[in-house]
């Protein structure tokens, strides 16, 4: 779900330089429920844990322009 929020942000803004306190709203599930995710904090955690992330996650985030440093 967090990756979907990052992809949504990227598609709207053209980058993933997300402010630390940014909250992204996404629609999930068949019932179209709105969720609010602390996207900025999640992006920061992904950067700090880059060495331990699975290659698939690194590939996904790199594909939407993630800056790792």
PDB file of C-alpha atoms in Angstrom:
ATOM      1  CA  UNK A   1       0.000   0.000   0.000  1.00  0.00           C
ATOM      2  CA  UNK A   2       2.860   2.421   0.743  1.00  0.00           C
ATOM      3  CA  UNK A   3       4.441   1.772  -2.645  1.00  0.00           C
ATOM      4  CA  UNK A   4       1.103   2.529  -4.312  1.00  0.00           C
ATOM      5  CA  UNK A   5       1.011   5.839  -2.445  1.00  0.00           C
ATOM      6  CA  UNK A   6       4.565   6.620  -3.600  1.00  0.00           C
ATOM      7  CA  UNK A   7       3.666   5.769  -7.195  1.00  0.00           C
ATOM      8  CA  UNK A   8       0.561   7.956  -6.982  1.00  0.00           C
ATOM      9  CA  UNK A   9       2.667  10.844  -5.656  1.00  0.00           C
ATOM     10  CA  UNK A  10       5.223  10.315  -8.444  1.00  0.00           C
ATOM     11  CA  UNK A  11       2.554  10.277 -11.152  1.00  0.00           C
ATOM     12  CA  UNK A  12       1.069  13.515  -9.829  1.00  0.00           C
ATOM     13  CA  UNK A  13       4.285  15.397  -8.945  1.00  0.00           C
ATOM     14  CA  UNK A  14       6.884  13.824 -11.267  1.00  0.00           C
ATOM     15  CA  UNK A  15       9.317  13.032  -8.416  1.00  0.00           C
ATOM     16  CA  UNK A  16       9.474  11.330  -5.016  1.00  0.00           C
ATOM     17  CA  UNK A  17      11.170  14.097  -3.036  1.00  0.00           C
ATOM     18  CA  UNK A  18       8.405  13.844  -0.473  1.00  0.00           C
ATOM     19  CA  UNK A  19       8.448  16.213   2.521  1.00  0.00           C
ATOM     20  CA  UNK A  20       8.964  14.284   5.771  1.00  0.00           C
ATOM     21  CA  UNK A  21       5.523  15.170   7.173  1.00  0.00           C
ATOM     22  CA  UNK A  22       3.567  14.616   3.952  1.00  0.00           C
ATOM     23  CA  UNK A  23       0.418  12.512   4.216  1.00  0.00           C
ATOM     24  CA  UNK A  24      -0.789  10.888   0.981  1.00  0.00           C
ATOM     25  CA  UNK A  25      -4.425   9.909   0.590  1.00  0.00           C
ATOM     26  CA  UNK A  26      -5.149   6.814  -1.474  1.00  0.00           C
ATOM     27  CA  UNK A  27      -8.285   4.827  -2.296  1.00  0.00           C
ATOM     28  CA  UNK A  28      -8.089   1.083  -1.565  1.00  0.00           C
ATOM     29  CA  UNK A  29     -10.251  -1.996  -1.818  1.00  0.00           C
ATOM     30  CA  UNK A  30     -13.527  -2.762  -3.448  1.00  0.00           C
ATOM     31  CA  UNK A  31     -15.336  -0.502  -0.990  1.00  0.00           C
ATOM     32  CA  UNK A  32     -13.200   2.442  -2.201  1.00  0.00           C
ATOM     33  CA  UNK A  33     -12.106   3.320   1.325  1.00  0.00           C
ATOM     34  CA  UNK A  34      -9.784   6.307   1.675  1.00  0.00           C
ATOM     35  CA  UNK A  35      -6.551   5.733   3.597  1.00  0.00           C
ATOM     36  CA  UNK A  36      -4.084   8.322   4.801  1.00  0.00           C
ATOM     37  CA  UNK A  37      -0.441   7.259   4.794  1.00  0.00           C
ATOM     38  CA  UNK A  38       2.588   9.049   6.218  1.00  0.00           C
ATOM     39  CA  UNK A  39       4.367   8.835   2.890  1.00  0.00           C
ATOM     40  CA  UNK A  40       7.214  11.204   3.747  1.00  0.00           C
ATOM     41  CA  UNK A  41       8.213   9.172   6.789  1.00  0.00           C
ATOM     42  CA  UNK A  42       7.952   5.914   4.835  1.00  0.00           C
ATOM     43  CA  UNK A  43      10.185   7.236   2.033  1.00  0.00           C
ATOM     44  CA  UNK A  44      12.771   8.304   4.624  1.00  0.00           C
ATOM     45  CA  UNK A  45      12.726   4.835   6.181  1.00  0.00           C
ATOM     46  CA  UNK A  46      13.213   3.191   2.800  1.00  0.00           C
ATOM     47  CA  UNK A  47      16.285   5.352   2.172  1.00  0.00           C
ATOM     48  CA  UNK A  48      17.777   4.589   5.571  1.00  0.00           C
ATOM     49  CA  UNK A  49      17.179   0.844   5.125  1.00  0.00           C
ATOM     50  CA  UNK A  50      18.353   0.647   1.503  1.00  0.00           C
ATOM     51  CA  UNK A  51      21.040  -1.939   2.252  1.00  0.00           C
ATOM     52  CA  UNK A  52      18.519  -4.376   3.704  1.00  0.00           C
ATOM     53  CA  UNK A  53      15.656  -3.901   1.219  1.00  0.00           C
ATOM     54  CA  UNK A  54      14.829  -6.722  -1.184  1.00  0.00           C
ATOM     55  CA  UNK A  55      16.028  -6.109  -4.745  1.00  0.00           C
ATOM     56  CA  UNK A  56      12.409  -6.009  -5.939  1.00  0.00           C
ATOM     57  CA  UNK A  57      11.620  -3.067  -3.653  1.00  0.00           C
ATOM     58  CA  UNK A  58      14.757  -1.207  -4.725  1.00  0.00           C
ATOM     59  CA  UNK A  59      13.783  -1.783  -8.356  1.00  0.00           C
ATOM     60  CA  UNK A  60      10.242  -0.544  -7.818  1.00  0.00           C
ATOM     61  CA  UNK A  61      11.349   2.616  -6.056  1.00  0.00           C
ATOM     62  CA  UNK A  62      14.180   3.298  -8.488  1.00  0.00           C
ATOM     63  CA  UNK A  63      11.715   3.010 -11.369  1.00  0.00           C
ATOM     64  CA  UNK A  64       9.729   5.960  -9.979  1.00  0.00           C
ATOM     65  CA  UNK A  65      12.782   8.117  -9.448  1.00  0.00           C
ATOM     66  CA  UNK A  66      13.815   7.353  -5.869  1.00  0.00           C
ATOM     67  CA  UNK A  67      16.982   9.174  -4.874  1.00  0.00           C
ATOM     68  CA  UNK A  68      18.946   6.923  -2.523  1.00  0.00           C
ATOM     69  CA  UNK A  69      21.393   9.521  -1.178  1.00  0.00           C
TER      70      UNK A  69
END
